[in-house]
PDB file of C-alpha atoms in Angstrom:
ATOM      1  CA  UNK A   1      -8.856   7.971  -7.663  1.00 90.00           C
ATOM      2  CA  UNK A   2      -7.569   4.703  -7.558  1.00 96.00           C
ATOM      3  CA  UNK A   3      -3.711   3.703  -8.254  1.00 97.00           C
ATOM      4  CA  UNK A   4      -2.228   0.424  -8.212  1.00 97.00           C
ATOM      5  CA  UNK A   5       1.858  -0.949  -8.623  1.00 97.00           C
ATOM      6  CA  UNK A   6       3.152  -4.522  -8.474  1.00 97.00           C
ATOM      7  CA  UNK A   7       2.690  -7.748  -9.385  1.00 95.00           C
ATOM      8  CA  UNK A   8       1.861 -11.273  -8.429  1.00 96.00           C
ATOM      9  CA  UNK A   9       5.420 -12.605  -8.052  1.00 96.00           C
ATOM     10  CA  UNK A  10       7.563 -14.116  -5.407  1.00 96.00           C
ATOM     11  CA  UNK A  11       9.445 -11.429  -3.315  1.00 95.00           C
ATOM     12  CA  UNK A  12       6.283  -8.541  -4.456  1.00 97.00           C
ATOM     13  CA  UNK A  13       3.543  -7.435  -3.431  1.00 98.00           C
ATOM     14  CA  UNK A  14       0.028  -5.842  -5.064  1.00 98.00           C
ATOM     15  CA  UNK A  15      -0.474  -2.835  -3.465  1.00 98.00           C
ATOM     16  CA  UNK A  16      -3.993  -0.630  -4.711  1.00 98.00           C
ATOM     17  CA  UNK A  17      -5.019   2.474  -2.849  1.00 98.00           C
ATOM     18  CA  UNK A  18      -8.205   4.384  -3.627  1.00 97.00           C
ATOM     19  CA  UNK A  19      -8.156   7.846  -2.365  1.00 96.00           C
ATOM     20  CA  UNK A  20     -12.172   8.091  -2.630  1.00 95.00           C
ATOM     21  CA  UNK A  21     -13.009   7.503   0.587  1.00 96.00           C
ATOM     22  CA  UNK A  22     -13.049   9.432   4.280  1.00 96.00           C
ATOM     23  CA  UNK A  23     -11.153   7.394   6.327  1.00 96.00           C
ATOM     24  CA  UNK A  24      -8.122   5.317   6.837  1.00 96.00           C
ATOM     25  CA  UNK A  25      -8.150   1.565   5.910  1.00 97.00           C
ATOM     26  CA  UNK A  26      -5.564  -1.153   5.306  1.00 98.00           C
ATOM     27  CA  UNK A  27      -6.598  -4.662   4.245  1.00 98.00           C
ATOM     28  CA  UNK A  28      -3.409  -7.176   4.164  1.00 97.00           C
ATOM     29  CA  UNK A  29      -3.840 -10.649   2.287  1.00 97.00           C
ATOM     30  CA  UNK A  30      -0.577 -12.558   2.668  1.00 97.00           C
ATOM     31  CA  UNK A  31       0.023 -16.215   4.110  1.00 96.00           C
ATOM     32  CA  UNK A  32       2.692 -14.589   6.267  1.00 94.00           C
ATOM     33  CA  UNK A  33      -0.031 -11.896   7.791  1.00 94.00           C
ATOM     34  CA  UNK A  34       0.283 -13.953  11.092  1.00 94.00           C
ATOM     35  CA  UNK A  35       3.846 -13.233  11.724  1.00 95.00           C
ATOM     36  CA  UNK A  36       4.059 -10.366   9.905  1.00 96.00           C
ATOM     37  CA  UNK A  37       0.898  -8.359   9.259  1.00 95.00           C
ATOM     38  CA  UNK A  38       1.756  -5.570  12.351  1.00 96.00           C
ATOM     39  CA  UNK A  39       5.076  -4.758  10.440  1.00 97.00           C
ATOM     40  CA  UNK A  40       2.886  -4.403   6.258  1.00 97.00           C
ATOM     41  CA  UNK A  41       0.520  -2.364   8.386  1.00 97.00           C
ATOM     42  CA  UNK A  42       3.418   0.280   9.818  1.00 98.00           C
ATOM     43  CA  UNK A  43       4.977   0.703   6.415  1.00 98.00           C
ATOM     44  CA  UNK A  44       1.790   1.245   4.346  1.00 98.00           C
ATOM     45  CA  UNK A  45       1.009   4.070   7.278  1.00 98.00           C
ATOM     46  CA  UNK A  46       4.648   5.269   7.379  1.00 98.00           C
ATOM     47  CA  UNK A  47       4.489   5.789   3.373  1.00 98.00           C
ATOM     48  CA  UNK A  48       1.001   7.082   4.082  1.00 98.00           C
ATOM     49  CA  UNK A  49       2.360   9.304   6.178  1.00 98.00           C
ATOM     50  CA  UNK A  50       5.388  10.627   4.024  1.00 97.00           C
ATOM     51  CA  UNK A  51       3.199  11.382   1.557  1.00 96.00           C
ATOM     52  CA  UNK A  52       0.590  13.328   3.667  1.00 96.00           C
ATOM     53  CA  UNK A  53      -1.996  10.905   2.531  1.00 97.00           C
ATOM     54  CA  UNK A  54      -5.004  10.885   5.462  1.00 95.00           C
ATOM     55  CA  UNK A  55      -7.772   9.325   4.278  1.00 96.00           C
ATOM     56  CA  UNK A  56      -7.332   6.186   1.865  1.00 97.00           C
ATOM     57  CA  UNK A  57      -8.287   2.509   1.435  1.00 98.00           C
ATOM     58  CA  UNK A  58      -4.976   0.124   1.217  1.00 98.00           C
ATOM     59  CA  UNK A  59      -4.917  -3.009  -0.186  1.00 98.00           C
ATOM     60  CA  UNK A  60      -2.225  -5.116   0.367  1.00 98.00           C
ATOM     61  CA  UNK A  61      -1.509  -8.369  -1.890  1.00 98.00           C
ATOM     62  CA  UNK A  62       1.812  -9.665  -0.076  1.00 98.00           C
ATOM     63  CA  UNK A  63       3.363 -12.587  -2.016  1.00 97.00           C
ATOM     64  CA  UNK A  64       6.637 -12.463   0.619  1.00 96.00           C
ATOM     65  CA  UNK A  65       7.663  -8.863  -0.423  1.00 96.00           C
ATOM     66  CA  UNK A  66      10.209  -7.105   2.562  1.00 96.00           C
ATOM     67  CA  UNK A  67       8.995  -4.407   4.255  1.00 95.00           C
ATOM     68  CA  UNK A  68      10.381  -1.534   2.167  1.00 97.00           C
ATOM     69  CA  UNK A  69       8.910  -3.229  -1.003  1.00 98.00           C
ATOM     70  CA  UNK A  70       5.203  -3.142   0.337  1.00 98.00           C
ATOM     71  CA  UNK A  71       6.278   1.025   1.462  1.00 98.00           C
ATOM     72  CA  UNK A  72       7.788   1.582  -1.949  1.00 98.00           C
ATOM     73  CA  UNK A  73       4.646  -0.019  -4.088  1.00 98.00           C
ATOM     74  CA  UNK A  74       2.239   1.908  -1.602  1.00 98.00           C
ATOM     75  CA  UNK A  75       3.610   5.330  -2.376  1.00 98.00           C
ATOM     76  CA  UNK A  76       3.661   4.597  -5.981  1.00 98.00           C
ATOM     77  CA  UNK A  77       0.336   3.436  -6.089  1.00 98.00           C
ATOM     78  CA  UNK A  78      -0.184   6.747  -3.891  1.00 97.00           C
ATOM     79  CA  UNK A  79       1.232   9.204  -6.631  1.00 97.00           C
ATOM     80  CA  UNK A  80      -0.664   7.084  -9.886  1.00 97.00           C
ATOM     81  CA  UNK A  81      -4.022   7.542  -8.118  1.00 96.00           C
ATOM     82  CA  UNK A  82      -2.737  11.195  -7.887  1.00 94.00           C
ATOM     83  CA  UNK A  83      -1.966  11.755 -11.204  1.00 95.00           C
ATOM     84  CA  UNK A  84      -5.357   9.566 -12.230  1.00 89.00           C
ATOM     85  CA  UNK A  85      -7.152  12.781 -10.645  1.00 80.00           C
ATOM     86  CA  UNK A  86      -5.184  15.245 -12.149  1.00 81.00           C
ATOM     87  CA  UNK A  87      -2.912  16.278  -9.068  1.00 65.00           C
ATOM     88  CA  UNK A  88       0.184  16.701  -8.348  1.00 56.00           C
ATOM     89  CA  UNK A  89       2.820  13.743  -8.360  1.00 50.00           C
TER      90      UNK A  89
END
């Protein structure tokens, strides 16, 4: 089950989440993961979290997106991996 929402542009980010796997993991590639990777990492586990979502793999493609962008992509990428495995939205 694998979902993915974004694109490549300034201000965006590429978020894809697989929901195949037994543990939590979030991989952040960004130039600005320095400064910022601690904050990417809270709001993919806050949207993570919202949507009751334990155990998936997170990647991350940050291209200067805001905070609420990279939550916003993750929990759509979150419900098309969802519907990929014919659950619930």
């Amino acid at each position: 089950m694998i979902g993915i929402c974004g694109n490549e542009k300034d201000s965006d980010a590429l978020v894809t989440v697989n929901l195949d796997v037994k543990e939590k993991n979030i991989e952040i590639i960004s130039k600005l993961e320095g400064m910022f990777g601690r904050l990417m990492k809270q709001a993919v586990i806050s949207a993570l979290k919202e949507m009751e979502v334990e155990n998936a793999h997170v990647k991350v493609e940050d291209f200067g997106a805001l905070d609420f962008v990279i939550k916003a992509r993750t929990k759509t990428a979150v419900r098309r991996a969802k519907a990929a495995a014919g659950g619930t939205k």
